[in-house]
XYZ file of C-alpha atoms in Angstrom:
282
model
C -36.086 53.527 35.505
C -37.069 50.014 35.638
C -36.634 47.972 32.853
C -39.333 45.798 33.408
C -41.623 48.833 32.977
C -39.858 50.128 29.897
C -41.213 47.219 27.858
C -38.257 47.604 25.439
C -36.418 44.609 24.257
C -37.328 41.059 24.609
C -34.092 40.389 26.039
C -34.358 42.797 28.912
C -37.651 41.363 29.761
C -36.372 37.912 29.661
C -33.528 39.066 32.018
C -35.450 41.094 34.245
C -38.560 38.560 34.043
C -35.891 35.728 35.503
C -35.125 37.786 38.094
C -38.479 38.173 39.539
C -39.048 34.647 39.449
C -35.652 33.649 41.212
C -36.820 36.644 43.825
C -40.596 35.669 44.026
C -39.267 34.030 47.314
C -36.428 36.766 47.831
C -33.971 34.109 46.485
C -31.927 36.428 44.764
C -32.286 40.326 43.660
C -35.163 42.626 42.782
C -38.675 42.995 44.228
C -40.945 46.285 44.660
C -38.735 49.397 44.293
C -40.697 50.997 47.100
C -40.203 48.622 49.611
C -39.272 49.796 52.941
C -36.404 48.809 54.793
C -38.497 47.256 57.285
C -40.131 44.809 54.887
C -36.931 43.898 53.174
C -35.540 43.009 56.427
C -37.947 40.588 57.033
C -37.392 39.006 53.536
C -34.666 36.193 53.278
C -31.834 36.465 50.593
C -29.893 33.463 49.777
C -28.015 35.203 46.622
C -28.407 32.800 43.855
C -30.099 32.938 40.903
C -31.985 29.662 39.695
C -32.829 27.562 36.841
C -34.367 24.149 36.381
C -32.006 21.303 36.184
C -31.559 19.235 32.711
C -32.441 15.897 34.788
C -33.905 16.881 38.340
C -32.495 19.224 40.734
C -32.054 23.043 40.631
C -29.026 24.678 38.788
C -27.402 27.534 40.544
C -26.901 29.683 37.180
C -25.111 32.720 39.433
C -23.949 32.831 42.925
C -23.784 36.744 44.319
C -20.410 37.273 45.708
C -20.476 37.698 49.166
C -23.941 36.074 49.410
C -24.769 33.767 51.938
C -24.501 31.064 49.296
C -21.363 32.184 48.257
C -20.196 32.392 51.606
C -21.288 28.391 52.324
C -18.650 27.442 49.378
C -21.547 27.523 46.693
C -20.431 28.267 42.891
C -22.012 29.272 39.629
C -23.123 25.784 38.083
C -23.711 23.978 41.034
C -26.697 21.742 40.832
C -28.843 21.712 44.097
C -30.298 18.187 44.634
C -32.167 18.950 48.135
C -33.162 21.561 50.669
C -33.566 20.465 54.336
C -33.612 16.833 52.950
C -36.343 17.711 50.340
C -35.470 16.749 46.784
C -35.769 19.319 44.527
C -37.427 19.407 41.271
C -37.919 23.045 40.645
C -36.457 26.412 41.637
C -40.133 27.522 43.351
C -39.561 24.747 45.764
C -36.184 26.701 47.136
C -37.660 29.918 46.606
C -40.516 28.900 49.055
C -37.917 27.039 51.230
C -36.085 30.431 51.965
C -38.829 32.490 52.360
C -40.458 30.121 54.950
C -37.009 29.766 56.851
C -36.608 33.823 57.282
C -33.348 35.526 57.456
C -31.340 34.216 60.634
C -31.869 30.986 59.661
C -29.781 28.317 57.951
C -31.093 26.302 54.751
C -29.202 22.764 54.647
C -28.624 22.174 51.240
C -27.169 19.310 49.215
C -25.220 20.170 45.883
C -23.428 18.549 43.081
C -20.442 19.597 41.615
C -17.862 17.610 39.343
C -20.245 14.261 40.076
C -19.803 14.688 43.501
C -22.313 15.662 46.213
C -21.412 17.617 49.468
C -23.592 19.524 52.206
C -23.543 23.216 52.666
C -25.434 25.018 55.378
C -25.757 28.977 54.239
C -27.077 31.361 56.902
C -29.773 33.592 55.316
C -29.397 37.172 55.408
C -32.198 39.980 55.149
C -32.767 40.779 51.412
C -30.485 44.170 50.910
C -32.272 45.655 48.033
C -31.643 44.959 44.331
C -28.848 47.902 44.048
C -26.939 46.793 47.009
C -27.039 43.355 45.883
C -25.520 44.384 42.435
C -22.793 46.365 44.351
C -22.193 43.215 46.535
C -21.745 41.199 43.322
C -19.413 43.441 41.228
C -17.671 45.961 43.591
C -14.324 44.603 43.886
C -14.661 42.006 41.163
C -12.562 42.230 37.481
C -14.761 44.074 35.327
C -16.453 41.849 32.590
C -15.254 42.116 28.987
C -16.854 44.454 26.563
C -19.329 41.987 23.928
C -20.537 42.824 20.703
C -20.609 46.457 20.921
C -21.025 48.726 17.707
C -19.568 52.268 17.894
C -22.004 55.152 17.966
C -19.526 57.698 18.432
C -15.982 58.765 19.755
C -13.521 55.687 20.425
C -15.004 52.724 21.642
C -12.872 49.840 23.156
C -12.866 46.618 21.541
C -12.234 44.822 25.011
C -11.808 45.897 28.868
C -8.120 45.342 28.364
C -7.838 47.621 25.867
C -8.786 50.256 28.570
C -5.911 49.409 31.404
C -4.356 52.083 32.717
C -7.318 54.362 32.468
C -10.098 55.143 35.077
C -13.256 54.211 33.335
C -16.650 55.232 33.948
C -18.927 52.790 32.177
C -22.408 54.066 31.870
C -25.480 51.974 30.749
C -28.509 54.260 29.541
C -31.372 54.439 26.877
C -32.514 57.110 24.851
C -36.068 56.595 26.374
C -35.112 57.065 30.120
C -35.519 60.432 31.358
C -32.873 59.826 34.394
C -30.419 58.863 31.893
C -31.113 61.935 29.906
C -30.534 63.810 33.267
C -27.131 61.873 33.823
C -25.258 62.783 30.455
C -24.466 66.360 31.022
C -22.687 65.098 34.202
C -21.100 62.693 32.328
C -20.031 65.064 29.602
C -18.431 67.490 32.377
C -16.710 64.431 33.895
C -15.180 63.673 30.279
C -13.895 67.496 29.930
C -12.610 67.649 33.215
C -10.805 64.458 33.523
C -10.092 63.084 30.063
C -6.251 64.620 29.942
C -5.845 62.684 33.196
C -6.498 59.307 31.986
C -10.338 59.383 32.515
C -12.481 57.501 29.988
C -16.259 57.770 29.601
C -18.054 55.184 27.754
C -21.835 54.949 27.286
C -23.744 51.647 26.484
C -27.246 51.906 25.447
C -29.313 48.842 23.908
C -30.750 51.107 21.382
C -30.033 50.873 17.726
C -26.969 52.794 16.214
C -29.377 55.354 14.475
C -31.758 55.926 17.397
C -28.582 56.175 19.740
C -26.612 58.368 17.194
C -29.245 61.004 17.260
C -30.097 61.267 21.144
C -26.333 61.331 21.433
C -25.912 64.491 19.647
C -29.107 65.911 21.115
C -27.796 65.233 24.202
C -24.040 66.910 23.440
C -22.698 63.469 24.599
C -18.911 64.734 24.274
C -17.829 61.048 25.214
C -17.780 57.508 23.631
C -21.063 56.041 22.882
C -21.708 52.452 22.027
C -24.903 50.381 20.820
C -25.272 47.013 22.592
C -28.180 45.928 20.607
C -27.420 42.181 21.628
C -27.654 43.470 25.397
C -24.688 41.076 25.501
C -22.503 43.490 27.809
C -25.335 44.592 29.592
C -26.012 40.927 30.829
C -22.244 40.521 31.674
C -22.535 43.443 34.205
C -25.823 42.485 35.621
C -27.481 45.661 34.927
C -31.457 45.670 35.444
C -32.429 49.086 35.971
C -31.271 52.265 34.135
C -28.954 54.465 34.423
C -26.366 52.173 36.029
C -23.122 53.213 36.109
C -19.523 51.344 36.815
C -16.503 53.133 37.890
C -13.305 50.992 36.993
C -9.896 51.439 38.161
C -6.634 51.357 36.172
C -6.390 47.679 37.221
C -9.799 46.779 35.574
C -11.249 46.517 39.119
C -14.898 47.554 39.478
C -14.604 49.963 42.431
C -18.394 51.460 42.613
C -21.618 51.278 41.386
C -24.228 54.043 40.969
C -27.862 53.084 40.143
C -30.417 55.334 39.101
C -29.964 59.589 39.139
C -28.808 60.386 42.061
C -27.003 64.124 41.961
C -26.213 63.775 45.952
C -23.791 61.108 45.360
C -22.102 63.153 42.555
C -19.379 64.745 44.165
C -18.834 61.298 46.150
C -18.141 59.752 42.716
C -15.863 62.656 41.601
C -13.755 62.473 44.626
C -13.264 58.600 43.747
C -12.516 59.624 40.306
C -9.592 61.915 41.601
C -8.125 59.236 43.604
C -8.039 56.592 41.348
C -6.764 58.761 38.728
C -3.832 59.570 41.168
C -3.435 55.802 41.519
C -0.026 54.655 39.617
C -0.675 52.735 36.305
C -0.385 48.803 36.751
């Protein structure tokens, strides 16, 4: 379920709107969910979330891991001052330049970092789709910390570090999300089957505690559930669609991301859980 369509929560709308603006020229993540593979292959992808600079230029708010920008050496916080020799004053300029260049072509960027300027020349890639971009950005990286969570039911860890030594399923959901409701019984099943072996299932929702409590009880969620009313944890994980589930290993590394409700992948996820549970504790 697309969060932009839900019309729930100003923070979600702001996050998704920012993503769409960044991607108007296929610079970062997002786009029509029904876009065909052929259409996506014609869209260029740089892999940078953009924001206006405080006094000119364009800030790279976030550089996606394994993106063309990251491979060219760009990092979060870089100030982009020019593209192909043209000074940048607005993110839309770079978005337009990326769209015009197209996949497989180079965009020459001048960036400023720590008061010094340097040139980078990322080769644009075909737009891989929003779900794949989240995987590229998160799989293999350390799981972000949990922020401002309030316990709805069960035992909710205060930090990701408190989960070290356990395999974790971190599921982002909402009470109004039909696919999330369909996913809940499977999560309860995995919890019942593997909790004794060290699996921790934690459901995170932006709904308030009262609403979340009623839904958790109605859906018989046997695992821990937390309210992320400030949506700080959701933002840290880059969640822009629901449900989104992260599989985290005993060392705190994200090993897989599942966006949406896809029963055809449940056997694959369960096999991964079994393999991770069999790994030695760090």
